[in-house]
Structure formats: C-alpha cells, structure tokens
Amino acid sequence: MAEETIFSKIIRKEIPADVVYQDDLVTAFRDINPRAPSHILIIPNKLIATVNDMEADDELTMGRMFTVAKKLAKEEGIDQDGYRLLVNCNAHGGQEVYHVHMHLVGGRPLGPMLIN
Ligand code: 5GP
C-alpha cells in the first residue's frame, strides 16, 4: 500500500486548497506553485502512487481525469487557444508527489514540450 501524501488530505478537505472540481472519482485543485496562468492538478480520489501502479480497474478514473480536464479547460477559457496535460512518473519524469496527478496548464504559449 502506497504512503499517503498531502494530496489525500486535500481530497478529504483536511488542509486548504483551491478545489475547483470534485466528484466520486477525481478531485481538481489549483497548483500551489503555478507555472502558467492556469495550472490545475487533477487527481484520482483513490491513492495510486504512480502511473506504474495503475491497473485495468482504474481505467474509468483515468478517463474521468481527461473529461474533467476538458471541462476545466473550457471553464478557464483556454480550450480554444490550447493547453497541455502532463503526468510525470518517478525520478526521471520529475514526479515530486507520489499520488498520480495530471497537470492542466495553459493561458499562455507553453513553448516546446521539453526544454532539453
Ligand atoms: P510533480 O512534480 O509531482 O508532477 O508535481 C507536483 C505538483 O504539486 C507541483 O507542481 C507542486 O507545485 C504541487 N504541489 C505540491 N504540494 C502542494 C500542495 O500542498 N498544494 C497544492 N495546491 N499543490 C501542491
């Protein structure tokens, strides 16, 4: 069983966060250190540490993360100009919080996908 992170506390509303969406499967909240005018994290309510830990039973949840991303992009007014969805995995991916999360970033041109 994976160790809980601060994101579990955000899901349970035990610590403050700017939650913009929550349903039975996923929670979305603004990143505390936004890298773009819109930077929202979309996470499964179930603790899944990394993409490597996802299983077939999680496919509905992962699909929900995309449909929620689409809905929030529209609400943020960035759907037409465009945005980026990012999921980092483990050290080389730059993952800092070990609770799967999709970054929704946009609101300005984001440049190339990778810096180097
Ligand atoms: P990672 O590098 O794991 O893909 O991204 C983790 C993200 O979580 C970072 O962008 C970081 O700013 C954000 N983050 C870390 N701790 C908190 C927190 O307590 N609250 C919020 N809202 N975001 C957090």
JSON list of C-alpha atoms and ligand atoms in Angstrom, two decimals:
[
{"chain": "A", "resi": 1, "resn": "MET", "atom": "CA", "xyz": [0.00, 0.00, 0.00]},
{"chain": "A", "resi": 2, "resn": "ALA", "atom": "CA", "xyz": [1.38, 3.37, -1.02]},
{"chain": "A", "resi": 3, "resn": "GLU", "atom": "CA", "xyz": [2.08, 6.06, 1.57]},
{"chain": "A", "resi": 4, "resn": "GLU", "atom": "CA", "xyz": [-0.47, 8.84, 1.73]},
{"chain": "A", "resi": 5, "resn": "THR", "atom": "CA", "xyz": [0.65, 12.26, 0.55]},
{"chain": "A", "resi": 6, "resn": "ILE", "atom": "CA", "xyz": [-0.61, 15.76, 1.15]},
{"chain": "A", "resi": 7, "resn": "PHE", "atom": "CA", "xyz": [-2.99, 15.21, -1.78]},
{"chain": "A", "resi": 8, "resn": "SER", "atom": "CA", "xyz": [-5.06, 12.71, 0.27]},
{"chain": "A", "resi": 9, "resn": "LYS", "atom": "CA", "xyz": [-5.54, 15.43, 2.87]},
{"chain": "A", "resi": 10, "resn": "ILE", "atom": "CA", "xyz": [-6.65, 17.86, 0.14]},
{"chain": "A", "resi": 11, "resn": "ILE", "atom": "CA", "xyz": [-9.21, 15.29, -1.13]},
{"chain": "A", "resi": 12, "resn": "ARG", "atom": "CA", "xyz": [-10.60, 14.91, 2.40]},
{"chain": "A", "resi": 13, "resn": "LYS", "atom": "CA", "xyz": [-10.58, 18.73, 2.89]},
{"chain": "A", "resi": 14, "resn": "GLU", "atom": "CA", "xyz": [-8.27, 18.33, 5.89]},
{"chain": "A", "resi": 15, "resn": "ILE", "atom": "CA", "xyz": [-5.93, 21.01, 4.57]},
{"chain": "A", "resi": 16, "resn": "PRO", "atom": "CA", "xyz": [-6.87, 24.04, 2.47]},
{"chain": "A", "resi": 17, "resn": "ALA", "atom": "CA", "xyz": [-6.60, 24.03, -1.30]},
{"chain": "A", "resi": 18, "resn": "ASP", "atom": "CA", "xyz": [-8.36, 25.87, -4.10]},
{"chain": "A", "resi": 19, "resn": "VAL", "atom": "CA", "xyz": [-10.53, 22.93, -5.14]},
{"chain": "A", "resi": 20, "resn": "VAL", "atom": "CA", "xyz": [-12.23, 23.65, -8.46]},
{"chain": "A", "resi": 21, "resn": "TYR", "atom": "CA", "xyz": [-13.92, 20.27, -9.01]},
{"chain": "A", "resi": 22, "resn": "GLN", "atom": "CA", "xyz": [-14.67, 17.08, -7.10]},
{"chain": "A", "resi": 23, "resn": "ASP", "atom": "CA", "xyz": [-16.78, 14.00, -7.81]},
{"chain": "A", "resi": 24, "resn": "ASP", "atom": "CA", "xyz": [-16.85, 10.37, -6.77]},
{"chain": "A", "resi": 25, "resn": "LEU", "atom": "CA", "xyz": [-13.66, 9.53, -8.72]},
{"chain": "A", "resi": 26, "resn": "VAL", "atom": "CA", "xyz": [-11.48, 12.62, -9.02]},
{"chain": "A", "resi": 27, "resn": "THR", "atom": "CA", "xyz": [-10.55, 15.94, -7.40]},
{"chain": "A", "resi": 28, "resn": "ALA", "atom": "CA", "xyz": [-9.07, 19.01, -9.10]},
{"chain": "A", "resi": 29, "resn": "PHE", "atom": "CA", "xyz": [-7.36, 21.95, -7.42]},
{"chain": "A", "resi": 30, "resn": "ARG", "atom": "CA", "xyz": [-5.06, 24.81, -8.35]},
{"chain": "A", "resi": 31, "resn": "ASP", "atom": "CA", "xyz": [-1.33, 24.11, -8.13]},
{"chain": "A", "resi": 32, "resn": "ILE", "atom": "CA", "xyz": [0.25, 25.95, -5.20]},
{"chain": "A", "resi": 33, "resn": "ASN", "atom": "CA", "xyz": [3.16, 27.00, -7.46]},
{"chain": "A", "resi": 34, "resn": "PRO", "atom": "CA", "xyz": [1.52, 27.77, -10.81]},
{"chain": "A", "resi": 35, "resn": "ARG", "atom": "CA", "xyz": [3.82, 27.67, -13.86]},
{"chain": "A", "resi": 36, "resn": "ALA", "atom": "CA", "xyz": [1.22, 29.28, -16.15]},
{"chain": "A", "resi": 37, "resn": "PRO", "atom": "CA", "xyz": [-1.89, 31.49, -15.73]},
{"chain": "A", "resi": 38, "resn": "SER", "atom": "CA", "xyz": [-3.96, 28.31, -15.45]},
{"chain": "A", "resi": 39, "resn": "HIS", "atom": "CA", "xyz": [-2.33, 25.41, -13.60]},
{"chain": "A", "resi": 40, "resn": "ILE", "atom": "CA", "xyz": [-4.69, 22.83, -12.14]},
{"chain": "A", "resi": 41, "resn": "LEU", "atom": "CA", "xyz": [-3.93, 19.35, -10.80]},
{"chain": "A", "resi": 42, "resn": "ILE", "atom": "CA", "xyz": [-6.46, 16.59, -11.47]},
{"chain": "A", "resi": 43, "resn": "ILE", "atom": "CA", "xyz": [-6.03, 13.55, -9.25]},
{"chain": "A", "resi": 44, "resn": "PRO", "atom": "CA", "xyz": [-7.79, 10.26, -8.55]},
{"chain": "A", "resi": 45, "resn": "ASN", "atom": "CA", "xyz": [-9.53, 10.15, -5.17]},
{"chain": "A", "resi": 46, "resn": "LYS", "atom": "CA", "xyz": [-8.05, 6.68, -4.78]},
{"chain": "A", "resi": 47, "resn": "LEU", "atom": "CA", "xyz": [-4.39, 6.69, -3.79]},
{"chain": "A", "resi": 48, "resn": "ILE", "atom": "CA", "xyz": [-2.42, 5.47, -6.80]},
{"chain": "A", "resi": 49, "resn": "ALA", "atom": "CA", "xyz": [1.25, 6.40, -6.38]},
{"chain": "A", "resi": 50, "resn": "THR", "atom": "CA", "xyz": [2.44, 6.49, -9.98]},
{"chain": "A", "resi": 51, "resn": "VAL", "atom": "CA", "xyz": [1.30, 5.62, -13.48]},
{"chain": "A", "resi": 52, "resn": "ASN", "atom": "CA", "xyz": [3.23, 2.37, -12.97]},
{"chain": "A", "resi": 53, "resn": "ASP", "atom": "CA", "xyz": [0.69, 1.42, -10.29]},
{"chain": "A", "resi": 54, "resn": "MET", "atom": "CA", "xyz": [-2.40, 1.93, -12.44]},
{"chain": "A", "resi": 55, "resn": "GLU", "atom": "CA", "xyz": [-4.49, -1.14, -13.15]},
{"chain": "A", "resi": 56, "resn": "ALA", "atom": "CA", "xyz": [-7.32, -2.04, -15.51]},
{"chain": "A", "resi": 57, "resn": "ASP", "atom": "CA", "xyz": [-9.84, -1.27, -12.74]},
{"chain": "A", "resi": 58, "resn": "ASP", "atom": "CA", "xyz": [-8.57, 2.32, -12.76]},
{"chain": "A", "resi": 59, "resn": "GLU", "atom": "CA", "xyz": [-9.41, 2.96, -16.41]},
{"chain": "A", "resi": 60, "resn": "LEU", "atom": "CA", "xyz": [-12.73, 4.68, -15.63]},
{"chain": "A", "resi": 61, "resn": "THR", "atom": "CA", "xyz": [-10.96, 7.02, -13.23]},
{"chain": "A", "resi": 62, "resn": "MET", "atom": "CA", "xyz": [-8.21, 7.82, -15.73]},
{"chain": "A", "resi": 63, "resn": "GLY", "atom": "CA", "xyz": [-10.80, 8.52, -18.40]},
{"chain": "A", "resi": 64, "resn": "ARG", "atom": "CA", "xyz": [-12.62, 10.81, -15.96]},
{"chain": "A", "resi": 65, "resn": "MET", "atom": "CA", "xyz": [-9.37, 12.75, -15.44]},
{"chain": "A", "resi": 66, "resn": "PHE", "atom": "CA", "xyz": [-9.39, 13.59, -19.16]},
{"chain": "A", "resi": 67, "resn": "THR", "atom": "CA", "xyz": [-13.05, 14.58, -19.34]},
{"chain": "A", "resi": 68, "resn": "VAL", "atom": "CA", "xyz": [-12.62, 16.76, -16.25]},
{"chain": "A", "resi": 69, "resn": "ALA", "atom": "CA", "xyz": [-9.51, 18.32, -17.83]},
{"chain": "A", "resi": 70, "resn": "LYS", "atom": "CA", "xyz": [-11.55, 19.17, -20.90]},
{"chain": "A", "resi": 71, "resn": "LYS", "atom": "CA", "xyz": [-14.35, 20.69, -18.82]},
{"chain": "A", "resi": 72, "resn": "LEU", "atom": "CA", "xyz": [-11.95, 22.76, -16.69]},
{"chain": "A", "resi": 73, "resn": "ALA", "atom": "CA", "xyz": [-10.02, 23.97, -19.75]},
{"chain": "A", "resi": 74, "resn": "LYS", "atom": "CA", "xyz": [-13.28, 25.33, -21.12]},
{"chain": "A", "resi": 75, "resn": "GLU", "atom": "CA", "xyz": [-14.17, 26.96, -17.79]},
{"chain": "A", "resi": 76, "resn": "GLU", "atom": "CA", "xyz": [-10.69, 28.53, -17.65]},
{"chain": "A", "resi": 77, "resn": "GLY", "atom": "CA", "xyz": [-11.25, 29.89, -21.15]},
{"chain": "A", "resi": 78, "resn": "ILE", "atom": "CA", "xyz": [-8.14, 28.17, -22.53]},
{"chain": "A", "resi": 79, "resn": "ASP", "atom": "CA", "xyz": [-9.73, 25.40, -24.57]},
{"chain": "A", "resi": 80, "resn": "GLN", "atom": "CA", "xyz": [-9.58, 27.19, -27.92]},
{"chain": "A", "resi": 81, "resn": "ASP", "atom": "CA", "xyz": [-6.06, 28.63, -27.63]},
{"chain": "A", "resi": 82, "resn": "GLY", "atom": "CA", "xyz": [-4.88, 25.30, -26.23]},
{"chain": "A", "resi": 83, "resn": "TYR", "atom": "CA", "xyz": [-3.24, 23.82, -23.20]},
{"chain": "A", "resi": 84, "resn": "ARG", "atom": "CA", "xyz": [-1.05, 20.95, -22.07]},
{"chain": "A", "resi": 85, "resn": "LEU", "atom": "CA", "xyz": [-1.83, 17.86, -19.99]},
{"chain": "A", "resi": 86, "resn": "LEU", "atom": "CA", "xyz": [1.18, 16.37, -18.23]},
{"chain": "A", "resi": 87, "resn": "VAL", "atom": "CA", "xyz": [1.67, 13.35, -15.99]},
{"chain": "A", "resi": 88, "resn": "ASN", "atom": "CA", "xyz": [5.14, 12.87, -14.50]},
{"chain": "A", "resi": 89, "resn": "CYS", "atom": "CA", "xyz": [6.30, 9.43, -13.38]},
{"chain": "A", "resi": 90, "resn": "ASN", "atom": "CA", "xyz": [9.13, 8.69, -10.95]},
{"chain": "A", "resi": 91, "resn": "ALA", "atom": "CA", "xyz": [12.52, 10.39, -10.79]},
{"chain": "A", "resi": 92, "resn": "HIS", "atom": "CA", "xyz": [13.32, 10.89, -14.47]},
{"chain": "A", "resi": 93, "resn": "GLY", "atom": "CA", "xyz": [9.81, 12.17, -15.07]},
{"chain": "A", "resi": 94, "resn": "GLY", "atom": "CA", "xyz": [10.28, 14.74, -12.30]},
{"chain": "A", "resi": 95, "resn": "GLN", "atom": "CA", "xyz": [7.50, 13.38, -10.07]},
{"chain": "A", "resi": 96, "resn": "GLU", "atom": "CA", "xyz": [7.55, 15.06, -6.65]},
{"chain": "A", "resi": 97, "resn": "VAL", "atom": "CA", "xyz": [4.25, 13.94, -5.14]},
{"chain": "A", "resi": 98, "resn": "TYR", "atom": "CA", "xyz": [3.60, 10.21, -5.20]},
{"chain": "A", "resi": 99, "resn": "HIS", "atom": "CA", "xyz": [-0.14, 10.37, -5.83]},
{"chain": "A", "resi": 100, "resn": "VAL", "atom": "CA", "xyz": [-0.90, 10.29, -9.57]},
{"chain": "A", "resi": 101, "resn": "HIS", "atom": "CA", "xyz": [-1.80, 13.74, -10.87]},
{"chain": "A", "resi": 102, "resn": "MET", "atom": "CA", "xyz": [-2.47, 15.27, -14.25]},
{"chain": "A", "resi": 103, "resn": "HIS", "atom": "CA", "xyz": [-1.24, 18.85, -14.67]},
{"chain": "A", "resi": 104, "resn": "LEU", "atom": "CA", "xyz": [-3.56, 21.04, -16.76]},
{"chain": "A", "resi": 105, "resn": "VAL", "atom": "CA", "xyz": [-1.52, 24.08, -17.81]},
{"chain": "A", "resi": 106, "resn": "GLY", "atom": "CA", "xyz": [-2.35, 26.91, -20.17]},
{"chain": "A", "resi": 107, "resn": "GLY", "atom": "CA", "xyz": [-3.16, 30.57, -20.55]},
{"chain": "A", "resi": 108, "resn": "ARG", "atom": "CA", "xyz": [0.00, 31.42, -22.48]},
{"chain": "A", "resi": 109, "resn": "PRO", "atom": "CA", "xyz": [2.08, 29.80, -25.23]},
{"chain": "A", "resi": 110, "resn": "LEU", "atom": "CA", "xyz": [3.88, 26.95, -23.46]},
{"chain": "A", "resi": 111, "resn": "GLY", "atom": "CA", "xyz": [6.84, 26.54, -25.78]},
{"chain": "A", "resi": 112, "resn": "PRO", "atom": "CA", "xyz": [8.43, 23.23, -26.73]},
{"chain": "A", "resi": 113, "resn": "MET", "atom": "CA", "xyz": [7.36, 20.12, -24.86]},
{"chain": "A", "resi": 114, "resn": "LEU", "atom": "CA", "xyz": [10.81, 19.51, -23.38]},
{"chain": "A", "resi": 115, "resn": "ILE", "atom": "CA", "xyz": [13.45, 22.12, -22.55]},
{"chain": "A", "resi": 116, "resn": "ASN", "atom": "CA", "xyz": [16.34, 19.73, -23.22]},
{"chain": "B", "resi": 1, "resn": "5GP", "atom": "P1", "xyz": [5.01, 16.73, -9.85]},
{"chain": "B", "resi": 1, "resn": "5GP", "atom": "O1", "xyz": [6.38, 17.35, -9.93]},
{"chain": "B", "resi": 1, "resn": "5GP", "atom": "O2", "xyz": [4.95, 15.64, -8.79]},
{"chain": "B", "resi": 1, "resn": "5GP", "atom": "O3", "xyz": [4.48, 16.30, -11.17]},
{"chain": "B", "resi": 1, "resn": "5GP", "atom": "O4", "xyz": [4.06, 17.91, -9.41]},
{"chain": "B", "resi": 1, "resn": "5GP", "atom": "C1", "xyz": [3.65, 18.12, -8.09]},
{"chain": "B", "resi": 1, "resn": "5GP", "atom": "C2", "xyz": [2.91, 19.44, -8.08]},
{"chain": "B", "resi": 1, "resn": "5GP", "atom": "O5", "xyz": [2.20, 19.55, -6.87]},
{"chain": "B", "resi": 1, "resn": "5GP", "atom": "C3", "xyz": [3.85, 20.65, -8.18]},
{"chain": "B", "resi": 1, "resn": "5GP", "atom": "O6", "xyz": [3.50, 21.43, -9.33]},
{"chain": "B", "resi": 1, "resn": "5GP", "atom": "C4", "xyz": [3.60, 21.39, -6.87]},
{"chain": "B", "resi": 1, "resn": "5GP", "atom": "O7", "xyz": [3.64, 22.79, -7.02]},
{"chain": "B", "resi": 1, "resn": "5GP", "atom": "C5", "xyz": [2.23, 20.89, -6.45]},
{"chain": "B", "resi": 1, "resn": "5GP", "atom": "N1", "xyz": [2.01, 20.84, -5.01]},
{"chain": "B", "resi": 1, "resn": "5GP", "atom": "C6", "xyz": [2.83, 20.29, -4.09]},
{"chain": "B", "resi": 1, "resn": "5GP", "atom": "N2", "xyz": [2.32, 20.41, -2.84]},
{"chain": "B", "resi": 1, "resn": "5GP", "atom": "C7", "xyz": [1.13, 21.07, -3.00]},
{"chain": "B", "resi": 1, "resn": "5GP", "atom": "C8", "xyz": [0.12, 21.49, -2.06]},
{"chain": "B", "resi": 1, "resn": "5GP", "atom": "O8", "xyz": [0.20, 21.28, -0.86]},
{"chain": "B", "resi": 1, "resn": "5GP", "atom": "N3", "xyz": [-0.96, 22.13, -2.58]},
{"chain": "B", "resi": 1, "resn": "5GP", "atom": "C9", "xyz": [-1.09, 22.36, -3.92]},
{"chain": "B", "resi": 1, "resn": "5GP", "atom": "N4", "xyz": [-2.20, 23.00, -4.32]},
{"chain": "B", "resi": 1, "resn": "5GP", "atom": "N5", "xyz": [-0.17, 21.97, -4.83]},
{"chain": "B", "resi": 1, "resn": "5GP", "atom": "C10", "xyz": [0.93, 21.33, -4.37]}
]
